[in-house]
Tab-separated table of C-alpha atoms in Angstrom:
chain	number	residue	atom	x	y	z
A	29	UNK	CA	0.000	0.000	0.000
A	30	UNK	CA	2.810	2.407	0.926
A	31	UNK	CA	4.523	2.044	-2.465
A	32	UNK	CA	1.186	2.487	-4.238
A	33	UNK	CA	0.402	5.616	-2.215
A	34	UNK	CA	3.898	6.952	-2.853
A	35	UNK	CA	3.511	6.451	-6.617
A	36	UNK	CA	0.129	8.147	-6.672
A	37	UNK	CA	1.378	11.045	-4.569
A	38	UNK	CA	4.463	11.436	-6.738
A	39	UNK	CA	2.442	11.450	-9.965
A	40	UNK	CA	-0.107	13.852	-8.492
A	41	UNK	CA	2.504	16.255	-7.129
A	42	UNK	CA	4.492	16.123	-10.392
A	43	UNK	CA	1.318	16.831	-12.386
A	44	UNK	CA	0.413	19.683	-10.056
A	45	UNK	CA	3.906	21.185	-10.382
A	46	UNK	CA	3.763	20.915	-14.188
A	47	UNK	CA	0.329	22.549	-14.182
A	48	UNK	CA	1.584	25.332	-11.909
A	49	UNK	CA	4.609	25.917	-14.161
A	50	UNK	CA	2.379	26.033	-17.262
A	51	UNK	CA	0.040	28.465	-15.512
A	52	UNK	CA	3.017	30.574	-14.466
A	53	UNK	CA	4.301	30.853	-18.035
A	54	UNK	CA	0.822	31.628	-19.332
A	55	UNK	CA	0.389	34.405	-16.777
A	56	UNK	CA	3.945	35.630	-17.357
A	57	UNK	CA	3.477	35.743	-21.146
A	58	UNK	CA	0.168	37.540	-20.658
A	59	UNK	CA	1.963	40.053	-18.451
A	60	UNK	CA	4.671	40.598	-21.082
A	61	UNK	CA	2.042	41.001	-23.785
A	62	UNK	CA	0.166	43.581	-21.744
A	63	UNK	CA	3.467	45.214	-20.845
A	64	UNK	CA	4.300	45.618	-24.545
A	65	UNK	CA	0.871	47.040	-25.306
A	66	UNK	CA	0.601	49.106	-22.159
A	67	UNK	CA	0.516	52.852	-22.769
A	68	UNK	CA	0.493	52.170	-26.525
A	69	UNK	CA	-2.139	54.788	-27.481
A	70	UNK	CA	-0.633	57.431	-25.194
A	71	UNK	CA	2.850	56.702	-26.549
A	72	UNK	CA	1.584	57.178	-30.106
A	73	UNK	CA	0.135	60.583	-29.198
A	74	UNK	CA	3.354	61.679	-27.505
A	75	UNK	CA	5.436	60.418	-30.416
A	76	UNK	CA	3.386	62.353	-32.935
A	77	UNK	CA	3.576	65.648	-31.033
A	78	UNK	CA	7.258	65.162	-30.212
A	79	UNK	CA	8.140	64.453	-33.860
A	80	UNK	CA	6.298	67.576	-34.974
A	81	UNK	CA	8.092	69.666	-32.331
A	82	UNK	CA	11.566	68.611	-33.494
A	83	UNK	CA	10.898	68.563	-37.242
A	84	UNK	CA	14.108	69.641	-38.994
A	85	UNK	CA	15.760	69.623	-35.565
A	86	UNK	CA	17.482	67.214	-33.176
A	87	UNK	CA	16.711	66.014	-29.611
A	88	UNK	CA	14.610	69.076	-28.737
A	89	UNK	CA	13.742	72.385	-30.472
A	90	UNK	CA	17.064	74.176	-30.860
A	91	UNK	CA	19.132	71.086	-30.188
A	92	UNK	CA	20.594	70.824	-33.685
A	93	UNK	CA	22.234	74.239	-33.432
A	94	UNK	CA	23.980	73.228	-30.204
A	95	UNK	CA	25.232	69.930	-31.636
A	96	UNK	CA	26.351	71.430	-34.969
A	97	UNK	CA	28.197	74.294	-33.295
A	98	UNK	CA	30.558	71.982	-31.414
A	99	UNK	CA	31.007	69.482	-34.246
A	100	UNK	CA	31.558	72.078	-36.972
A	101	UNK	CA	34.183	74.084	-35.089
A	102	UNK	CA	36.187	70.898	-34.411
A	103	UNK	CA	35.507	69.103	-37.704
A	104	UNK	CA	38.829	69.829	-39.462
A	105	UNK	CA	40.936	69.103	-36.420
A	106	UNK	CA	39.087	65.807	-35.988
A	107	UNK	CA	39.744	64.983	-39.632
A	108	UNK	CA	43.439	65.823	-39.358
A	109	UNK	CA	43.917	63.668	-36.283
A	110	UNK	CA	41.859	60.836	-37.725
A	111	UNK	CA	43.753	60.712	-41.038
A	112	UNK	CA	47.139	60.970	-39.370
A	113	UNK	CA	46.209	58.013	-37.166
A	114	UNK	CA	47.005	59.949	-34.056
A	115	UNK	CA	45.851	58.373	-30.766
A	116	UNK	CA	44.570	61.664	-29.435
A	117	UNK	CA	41.696	61.613	-31.994
A	118	UNK	CA	39.528	59.801	-29.460
A	119	UNK	CA	40.549	62.252	-26.734
A	120	UNK	CA	39.376	65.219	-28.768
A	121	UNK	CA	36.239	63.362	-29.800
A	122	UNK	CA	35.325	62.645	-26.186
A	123	UNK	CA	35.921	66.272	-25.235
A	124	UNK	CA	33.561	67.367	-28.007
A	125	UNK	CA	30.938	64.838	-26.888
A	126	UNK	CA	31.286	65.962	-23.283
A	127	UNK	CA	30.771	69.597	-24.301
A	128	UNK	CA	27.731	68.725	-26.416
A	129	UNK	CA	26.222	66.775	-23.483
A	130	UNK	CA	26.793	69.600	-21.000
A	131	UNK	CA	25.202	72.209	-23.259
A	132	UNK	CA	22.258	70.000	-24.226
A	133	UNK	CA	21.438	69.428	-20.554
A	134	UNK	CA	21.879	73.117	-19.677
A	135	UNK	CA	19.726	74.415	-22.513
A	136	UNK	CA	17.198	71.546	-22.660
A	137	UNK	CA	13.530	72.436	-23.002
A	138	UNK	CA	12.351	68.806	-22.980
A	139	UNK	CA	10.587	69.233	-19.625
A	140	UNK	CA	8.444	72.143	-20.810
A	141	UNK	CA	7.822	70.383	-24.151
A	142	UNK	CA	6.647	67.157	-22.413
A	143	UNK	CA	4.500	69.088	-19.957
A	144	UNK	CA	2.766	70.825	-22.852
A	145	UNK	CA	2.244	67.546	-24.753
A	146	UNK	CA	0.774	65.843	-21.656
A	147	UNK	CA	-1.538	68.740	-20.974
A	148	UNK	CA	-2.656	69.055	-24.587
A	149	UNK	CA	-3.477	65.347	-24.862
A	150	UNK	CA	-5.006	65.210	-21.368
A	151	UNK	CA	-2.704	62.430	-20.264
A	152	UNK	CA	-1.877	61.401	-16.716
A	153	UNK	CA	0.052	64.191	-15.049
A	154	UNK	CA	2.316	61.770	-13.151
A	155	UNK	CA	4.089	60.606	-16.330
A	156	UNK	CA	7.889	60.596	-16.231
A	157	UNK	CA	10.310	60.589	-19.159
A	158	UNK	CA	13.920	60.368	-20.209
A	159	UNK	CA	15.576	61.979	-23.248
A	160	UNK	CA	18.909	60.501	-24.355
A	161	UNK	CA	21.475	60.822	-27.130
A	162	UNK	CA	22.450	57.321	-28.258
A	163	UNK	CA	24.928	57.919	-31.036
A	164	UNK	CA	27.120	60.710	-32.485
A	165	UNK	CA	29.306	60.272	-35.546
A	166	UNK	CA	30.832	62.503	-38.222
A	167	UNK	CA	31.717	62.094	-41.873
A	168	UNK	CA	34.515	63.862	-43.646
A	169	UNK	CA	33.720	62.689	-47.164
A	170	UNK	CA	29.935	62.297	-46.990
A	171	UNK	CA	30.211	58.492	-47.305
A	172	UNK	CA	32.053	56.999	-44.360
A	173	UNK	CA	30.999	57.847	-40.799
A	174	UNK	CA	33.419	57.869	-37.884
A	175	UNK	CA	31.894	57.225	-34.458
A	176	UNK	CA	32.568	59.712	-31.698
A	177	UNK	CA	30.097	58.228	-29.239
A	178	UNK	CA	27.905	55.107	-29.017
A	179	UNK	CA	26.065	54.105	-25.865
A	180	UNK	CA	26.890	50.424	-26.407
A	181	UNK	CA	30.618	51.176	-25.948
A	182	UNK	CA	32.605	52.151	-22.890
A	183	UNK	CA	34.661	55.383	-22.883
A	184	UNK	CA	37.258	56.118	-20.221
A	185	UNK	CA	37.179	59.835	-20.872
A	186	UNK	CA	33.416	60.217	-20.472
A	187	UNK	CA	31.301	60.413	-17.348
A	188	UNK	CA	29.910	57.041	-16.190
A	189	UNK	CA	26.395	58.458	-16.652
A	190	UNK	CA	27.035	58.301	-20.417
A	191	UNK	CA	27.512	54.558	-20.420
A	192	UNK	CA	24.825	51.990	-21.393
A	193	UNK	CA	21.826	54.299	-20.990
A	194	UNK	CA	23.124	57.004	-23.336
A	195	UNK	CA	23.786	60.697	-22.789
A	196	UNK	CA	20.939	61.779	-20.510
A	197	UNK	CA	19.621	65.128	-21.683
A	198	UNK	CA	16.563	65.438	-19.451
A	199	UNK	CA	14.134	63.384	-17.365
A	200	UNK	CA	13.994	61.165	-14.280
A	201	UNK	CA	12.895	57.794	-15.684
A	202	UNK	CA	15.319	55.117	-14.449
A	203	UNK	CA	14.270	51.914	-16.181
A	204	UNK	CA	14.278	52.214	-19.949
A	205	UNK	CA	13.646	49.600	-22.581
A	206	UNK	CA	11.565	48.653	-25.623
A	207	UNK	CA	8.351	48.660	-23.556
A	208	UNK	CA	8.521	52.371	-22.737
A	209	UNK	CA	10.377	53.635	-25.829
A	210	UNK	CA	8.275	56.382	-27.407
A	211	UNK	CA	10.601	57.616	-30.150
A	212	UNK	CA	13.946	56.504	-31.541
A	213	UNK	CA	15.253	58.793	-34.311
A	214	UNK	CA	18.488	58.877	-36.281
A	215	UNK	CA	19.166	61.965	-38.424
A	216	UNK	CA	22.021	62.217	-40.931
A	217	UNK	CA	23.014	64.389	-43.889
A	218	UNK	CA	24.980	62.471	-46.542
A	219	UNK	CA	27.294	65.379	-47.365
A	220	UNK	CA	30.921	66.046	-46.550
A	221	UNK	CA	31.701	67.420	-43.104
A	222	UNK	CA	28.274	66.569	-41.657
A	223	UNK	CA	27.128	64.432	-38.750
A	224	UNK	CA	24.727	61.697	-37.781
A	225	UNK	CA	22.836	61.798	-34.480
A	226	UNK	CA	20.673	59.100	-32.880
A	227	UNK	CA	18.447	60.025	-29.939
A	228	UNK	CA	15.529	58.495	-28.000
A	229	UNK	CA	12.612	59.513	-25.847
A	230	UNK	CA	11.217	57.178	-23.164
A	231	UNK	CA	7.983	57.819	-21.305
A	232	UNK	CA	6.299	55.780	-18.595
A	233	UNK	CA	4.077	55.893	-15.552
A	234	UNK	CA	5.770	55.379	-12.160
A	235	UNK	CA	3.220	52.659	-11.328
A	236	UNK	CA	3.466	50.666	-14.534
A	237	UNK	CA	3.810	47.203	-12.976
A	238	UNK	CA	1.041	47.852	-10.482
A	239	UNK	CA	-1.256	49.103	-13.239
A	240	UNK	CA	-0.560	46.049	-15.415
A	241	UNK	CA	-1.174	43.681	-12.508
A	242	UNK	CA	-4.450	45.477	-11.765
A	243	UNK	CA	-5.541	44.983	-15.361
A	244	UNK	CA	-4.454	41.339	-15.193
A	245	UNK	CA	-6.176	40.685	-11.880
A	246	UNK	CA	-9.131	38.740	-13.379
A	247	UNK	CA	-6.722	36.520	-15.345
A	248	UNK	CA	-4.489	36.037	-12.330
A	249	UNK	CA	-7.397	35.233	-10.005
A	250	UNK	CA	-8.886	32.823	-12.530
A	251	UNK	CA	-5.549	31.029	-12.865
A	252	UNK	CA	-5.112	30.887	-9.105
A	253	UNK	CA	-8.679	29.664	-8.647
A	254	UNK	CA	-8.193	26.901	-11.212
A	255	UNK	CA	-5.000	25.698	-9.510
A	256	UNK	CA	-6.573	25.796	-6.047
A	257	UNK	CA	-9.689	24.055	-7.335
A	258	UNK	CA	-7.658	21.269	-8.890
A	259	UNK	CA	-5.560	20.949	-5.747
A	260	UNK	CA	-8.709	20.793	-3.609
A	261	UNK	CA	-10.363	18.258	-5.903
A	262	UNK	CA	-7.232	16.121	-5.870
A	263	UNK	CA	-6.929	16.371	-2.090
A	264	UNK	CA	-10.559	15.359	-1.538
A	265	UNK	CA	-10.337	12.576	-4.119
A	266	UNK	CA	-7.056	11.277	-2.746
A	267	UNK	CA	-8.300	11.447	0.832
A	268	UNK	CA	-11.511	9.600	-0.027
A	269	UNK	CA	-9.576	7.036	-2.054
A	270	UNK	CA	-7.152	6.537	0.826
A	271	UNK	CA	-10.029	6.109	3.251
A	272	UNK	CA	-11.782	3.633	0.993
A	273	UNK	CA	-8.570	1.687	0.458
A	274	UNK	CA	-7.821	1.694	4.165
A	275	UNK	CA	-11.374	0.623	5.007
A	276	UNK	CA	-11.176	-2.166	2.459
A	277	UNK	CA	-7.963	-3.418	4.029
A	278	UNK	CA	-9.427	-3.022	7.511
A	279	UNK	CA	-12.480	-5.039	6.529
A	280	UNK	CA	-10.244	-7.738	5.104
A	281	UNK	CA	-8.209	-7.796	8.321
A	282	UNK	CA	-11.433	-7.815	10.317
A	283	UNK	CA	-12.769	-10.883	8.536
A	284	UNK	CA	-9.421	-12.658	8.890
A	285	UNK	CA	-9.038	-11.789	12.571
A	286	UNK	CA	-12.556	-11.980	13.992
A	287	UNK	CA	-12.291	-15.693	14.679
A	288	UNK	CA	-9.223	-15.101	16.848
A	289	UNK	CA	-10.812	-12.291	18.882
A	290	UNK	CA	-13.786	-14.416	19.913
A	291	UNK	CA	-11.540	-17.225	21.069
A	292	UNK	CA	-11.003	-15.605	24.499
A	293	UNK	CA	-14.561	-16.017	25.840
A	294	UNK	CA	-15.149	-19.187	23.829
A	295	UNK	CA	-12.008	-20.789	25.248
A	296	UNK	CA	-13.082	-19.941	28.780
A	297	UNK	CA	-16.550	-21.438	28.142
A	298	UNK	CA	-15.104	-24.605	26.592
A	299	UNK	CA	-12.575	-25.122	29.408
A	300	UNK	CA	-15.214	-24.539	32.081
A	301	UNK	CA	-17.635	-26.886	30.342
A	302	UNK	CA	-15.036	-29.699	30.043
A	303	UNK	CA	-14.191	-29.262	33.726
A	304	UNK	CA	-17.875	-29.606	34.605
A	305	UNK	CA	-17.984	-32.936	32.746
A	306	UNK	CA	-15.475	-34.455	35.133
A	307	UNK	CA	-17.071	-36.736	37.732
A	308	UNK	CA	-15.027	-35.393	40.635
A	309	UNK	CA	-16.263	-31.872	39.869
A	310	UNK	CA	-19.958	-32.707	39.530
A	311	UNK	CA	-20.241	-33.441	43.233
A	312	UNK	CA	-18.440	-30.221	44.233
A	313	UNK	CA	-21.308	-27.706	44.339
A	314	UNK	CA	-19.009	-24.780	45.021
A	315	UNK	CA	-16.831	-25.636	42.004
A	316	UNK	CA	-19.899	-26.159	39.829
A	317	UNK	CA	-21.297	-22.810	40.864
A	318	UNK	CA	-17.965	-21.130	40.123
A	319	UNK	CA	-17.657	-22.742	36.693
A	320	UNK	CA	-21.260	-22.029	35.698
A	321	UNK	CA	-20.670	-18.445	36.771
A	322	UNK	CA	-17.669	-18.298	34.455
A	323	UNK	CA	-19.715	-19.750	31.582
A	324	UNK	CA	-22.524	-17.276	32.191
A	325	UNK	CA	-20.235	-14.252	32.379
A	326	UNK	CA	-18.239	-15.272	29.295
A	327	UNK	CA	-21.409	-15.984	27.336
A	328	UNK	CA	-22.635	-12.512	28.227
A	329	UNK	CA	-19.267	-11.084	27.228
A	330	UNK	CA	-19.387	-12.969	23.928
A	331	UNK	CA	-22.785	-11.506	23.243
A	332	UNK	CA	-21.458	-8.098	24.158
A	333	UNK	CA	-18.512	-8.524	21.811
A	334	UNK	CA	-20.920	-9.130	18.949
A	335	UNK	CA	-22.701	-5.899	19.821
A	336	UNK	CA	-19.370	-4.083	20.158
A	337	UNK	CA	-18.159	-5.170	16.731
A	338	UNK	CA	-21.498	-4.512	15.038
A	339	UNK	CA	-21.899	-0.980	16.354
A	340	UNK	CA	-18.952	0.224	18.430
A	341	UNK	CA	-19.612	3.823	17.352
A	342	UNK	CA	-22.797	3.898	19.434
A	343	UNK	CA	-20.790	3.946	22.665
A	344	UNK	CA	-21.295	7.225	24.488
A	345	UNK	CA	-22.350	8.516	27.841
A	346	UNK	CA	-26.072	8.255	27.054
A	347	UNK	CA	-25.856	4.489	26.375
A	348	UNK	CA	-24.110	3.639	29.664
A	349	UNK	CA	-25.975	1.383	32.054
A	350	UNK	CA	-24.285	2.451	35.244
A	351	UNK	CA	-24.534	0.616	38.512
A	352	UNK	CA	-22.558	0.874	41.747
A	353	UNK	CA	-19.709	-1.627	41.635
A	354	UNK	CA	-16.825	-2.240	44.014
A	355	UNK	CA	-14.004	-1.750	41.538
A	356	UNK	CA	-11.555	-4.033	43.383
A	357	UNK	CA	-14.046	-6.933	43.292
A	358	UNK	CA	-14.595	-6.394	39.575
A	359	UNK	CA	-10.852	-6.409	38.881
A	360	UNK	CA	-10.370	-9.652	40.851
A	361	UNK	CA	-13.288	-11.216	38.998
A	362	UNK	CA	-11.790	-10.290	35.608
A	363	UNK	CA	-8.410	-11.756	36.590
A	364	UNK	CA	-9.939	-15.024	37.869
A	365	UNK	CA	-12.033	-15.488	34.726
A	366	UNK	CA	-9.150	-14.710	32.405
A	367	UNK	CA	-6.706	-17.088	34.135
A	368	UNK	CA	-9.042	-20.059	33.561
A	369	UNK	CA	-8.280	-20.037	29.840
A	370	UNK	CA	-4.753	-18.542	29.978
A	371	UNK	CA	-1.561	-20.582	29.561
A	372	UNK	CA	-0.527	-20.605	33.224
A	373	UNK	CA	3.015	-21.669	32.335
A	374	UNK	CA	3.635	-18.506	30.309
A	375	UNK	CA	1.201	-15.940	31.721
A	376	UNK	CA	0.999	-14.515	35.211
A	377	UNK	CA	-1.844	-12.102	35.959
A	378	UNK	CA	-2.100	-10.838	39.480
A	379	UNK	CA	-4.422	-8.444	41.239
A	380	UNK	CA	-2.572	-6.920	44.174
A	381	UNK	CA	-4.977	-6.308	47.004
A	382	UNK	CA	-4.318	-3.507	49.485
A	383	UNK	CA	-5.426	-2.674	53.003
A	384	UNK	CA	-7.720	0.032	51.628
A	385	UNK	CA	-11.454	-0.648	51.766
A	386	UNK	CA	-13.164	-1.309	48.456
A	387	UNK	CA	-14.152	1.698	46.381
A	388	UNK	CA	-17.725	1.910	45.140
A	389	UNK	CA	-17.809	3.342	41.638
A	390	UNK	CA	-20.719	4.014	39.264
A	391	UNK	CA	-19.872	2.261	35.997
A	392	UNK	CA	-21.119	0.082	33.183
A	393	UNK	CA	-19.983	-3.385	34.251
A	394	UNK	CA	-19.847	-4.907	30.753
A	395	UNK	CA	-17.963	-2.035	29.118
A	396	UNK	CA	-15.424	-1.680	31.910
A	397	UNK	CA	-14.858	-5.452	32.042
A	398	UNK	CA	-14.263	-5.563	28.311
A	399	UNK	CA	-11.963	-2.545	28.499
A	400	UNK	CA	-9.783	-4.137	31.191
A	401	UNK	CA	-9.603	-7.413	29.265
A	402	UNK	CA	-8.577	-5.514	26.135
A	403	UNK	CA	-5.690	-3.871	28.004
A	404	UNK	CA	-4.653	-7.212	29.529
A	405	UNK	CA	-4.685	-8.933	26.146
A	406	UNK	CA	-2.592	-6.157	24.607
A	407	UNK	CA	-0.029	-6.674	27.360
A	408	UNK	CA	0.106	-10.373	26.532
A	409	UNK	CA	0.040	-10.123	22.726
A	410	UNK	CA	2.760	-7.486	22.562
A	411	UNK	CA	5.115	-9.344	24.858
A	412	UNK	CA	8.251	-11.352	24.148
A	413	UNK	CA	9.161	-12.193	27.750
A	414	UNK	CA	9.451	-15.851	28.787
A	415	UNK	CA	6.871	-15.201	31.504
A	416	UNK	CA	4.327	-12.594	30.479
A	417	UNK	CA	3.354	-10.714	33.627
A	418	UNK	CA	0.379	-8.434	34.128
A	419	UNK	CA	0.091	-6.622	37.433
A	420	UNK	CA	-3.162	-4.883	38.409
A	421	UNK	CA	-3.483	-2.683	41.480
A	422	UNK	CA	-5.170	0.517	42.673
A	423	UNK	CA	-3.896	3.676	44.334
A	424	UNK	CA	-5.746	6.613	45.886
A	425	UNK	CA	-4.641	10.235	46.020
A	426	UNK	CA	-6.538	13.506	46.454
A	427	UNK	CA	-10.014	12.016	45.855
A	428	UNK	CA	-8.763	10.204	42.762
A	429	UNK	CA	-8.692	6.427	42.402
A	430	UNK	CA	-6.186	5.127	39.866
A	431	UNK	CA	-6.344	1.622	38.422
A	432	UNK	CA	-2.916	0.526	37.155
A	433	UNK	CA	-2.529	-2.262	34.614
A	434	UNK	CA	1.203	-2.831	34.162
A	435	UNK	CA	2.835	-5.305	31.767
A	436	UNK	CA	6.395	-6.360	30.983
A	437	UNK	CA	5.845	-6.289	27.225
A	438	UNK	CA	7.672	-4.608	24.367
A	439	UNK	CA	6.242	-1.161	25.074
A	440	UNK	CA	4.854	1.230	22.502
A	441	UNK	CA	7.239	2.680	19.866
A	442	UNK	CA	7.391	6.474	19.969
A	443	UNK	CA	6.406	6.751	16.304
A	444	UNK	CA	3.190	4.769	16.825
A	445	UNK	CA	2.000	6.120	20.160
A	446	UNK	CA	-0.235	8.774	18.607
A	447	UNK	CA	-2.131	6.142	16.567
A	448	UNK	CA	-2.768	3.373	19.105
A	449	UNK	CA	-6.249	4.645	20.025
A	450	UNK	CA	-7.441	4.889	16.393
A	451	UNK	CA	-10.151	2.551	15.181
A	452	UNK	CA	-8.777	-0.575	13.459
A	453	UNK	CA	-5.200	0.558	14.004
A	454	UNK	CA	-2.643	-2.185	14.578
A	455	UNK	CA	1.087	-1.791	14.980
A	456	UNK	CA	3.163	-2.237	11.856
A	457	UNK	CA	5.862	-4.161	13.761
A	458	UNK	CA	5.836	-7.911	14.265
A	459	UNK	CA	6.430	-9.728	17.551
A	460	UNK	CA	8.798	-12.677	17.369
A	461	UNK	CA	8.644	-12.471	13.560
A	462	UNK	CA	4.884	-13.019	13.633
A	463	UNK	CA	2.200	-10.469	12.884
A	464	UNK	CA	-0.009	-9.808	15.904
A	465	UNK	CA	-3.600	-10.789	15.239
A	466	UNK	CA	-6.497	-8.604	16.251
A	467	UNK	CA	-9.241	-6.288	15.069
A	468	UNK	CA	-7.508	-3.085	16.048
A	469	UNK	CA	-10.538	-2.160	18.170
A	470	UNK	CA	-9.234	-2.879	21.674
A	471	UNK	CA	-7.639	0.459	22.538
A	472	UNK	CA	-10.176	2.367	20.455
A	473	UNK	CA	-12.859	0.731	22.607
A	474	UNK	CA	-10.806	1.629	25.695
A	475	UNK	CA	-10.709	5.291	24.679
A	476	UNK	CA	-14.486	5.371	24.082
A	477	UNK	CA	-15.165	3.701	27.415
A	478	UNK	CA	-12.919	6.155	29.291
A	479	UNK	CA	-14.536	9.146	27.566
A	480	UNK	CA	-18.078	7.839	28.152
A	481	UNK	CA	-17.385	7.455	31.887
A	482	UNK	CA	-15.615	10.849	31.984
A	483	UNK	CA	-12.493	9.267	33.372
A	484	UNK	CA	-8.915	9.855	32.310
A	485	UNK	CA	-6.338	7.502	30.850
A	486	UNK	CA	-2.578	7.954	31.177
A	487	UNK	CA	-0.103	5.719	29.386
A	488	UNK	CA	3.512	5.468	30.529
A	489	UNK	CA	5.616	3.274	28.279
A	490	UNK	CA	9.253	2.338	27.872
A	491	UNK	CA	10.081	0.604	24.625
A	492	UNK	CA	11.215	-3.018	25.186
A	493	UNK	CA	10.436	-2.708	28.919
A	494	UNK	CA	6.679	-2.458	29.361
A	495	UNK	CA	3.652	-0.211	29.660
A	496	UNK	CA	1.533	1.156	32.517
A	497	UNK	CA	-2.075	1.957	31.644
A	498	UNK	CA	-3.453	4.188	34.414
A	499	UNK	CA	-7.224	4.716	34.600
A	500	UNK	CA	-7.965	7.763	36.775
A	501	UNK	CA	-11.447	7.735	38.376
A	502	UNK	CA	-12.768	10.703	40.405
A	503	UNK	CA	-14.200	9.551	43.749
């Protein structure tokens, strides 16, 4: 069963993980799709107005004059150094670029231009932007361009702010990329001693991710709901299947073990009956009365066992048939009856009497008798000692009477202690290489009986040494 359950769990968990991964990629791809299309209409409006504002210009209105002024005044010196192969060509080029950047930033009117565009198109007033120069190159012959600056390259002589992102002209947008690129323009004039400039404008909302997630919320919730629904359905199905499988195995064990469980009272009846058939016993009225009493009590117990097995779940406080019973007399009676059919060479069951007077307790005689026998039989079944000893005695303290049933058995393993009172539960370990027979109802019955009487049960156990079942009864 364990290997079958493991396989089913593994397959189910693997399937669930695969489903979750697929759902993740679907949601992620949906997010990327919405991210690409987010702000698309607004970006188109900004792009149109921005392009019109810089028609026949560069970067921003008046930007071309700034760029041309620095490039034109240094054009011939750049050409001379470039053609002579001098190393200081790049030094001069970086100085020119640095001057262009400083003047573009100082004289930029991008902020006022963007504010006007946003206001004119009635866009969100929390929009942020970034204007950058991405590329600057010059041509001396109108055909071949020589690069002075490209944002994809690293320049030792330029400020680190120029690297990767480009020369920042204006704006406070930090994260730039294809999703928030509004305009990317390259302007060149294919004539001698001219230049080519590439520049970009990025615009975005500061709450882009939050806005996209808000728009995706129905999709996200639907995906999450589907995963949780499938997980819930699997859990319920698996739990019900496990219960059905466990019940089927329990029923099979029940049918195989029921004959053994009824042997205890039947054996006592058979032994008592055979003893009565002996001639020397027939004339002993006291012995006859004792043996017939055993037969009567065990027959009643057998009948009670049938009722217990048929409907053990009906046991509760309302079904108790309480009567005042001297608990010590009941315990002695149980021991005497049990020892008639026990193997006296291997089992010793003793009720230790004390000087205390008997304690009168309101209880259901049949249920308590059966409970005590169940505990005794557990102490014998789960026992590998040469002489299996069960010691029963009572103690009194602070208006509490405690019935102790102590055995010298194998004890209860720590890993199984929490399950011993479950219905149909039987230990997974064997005793002397043999599986212990039983219905798995003994300690479950014990728990129900204790709860119905409103008593308490304490179990002290030492593995391989023995167990002390203590029944605490308020006086």
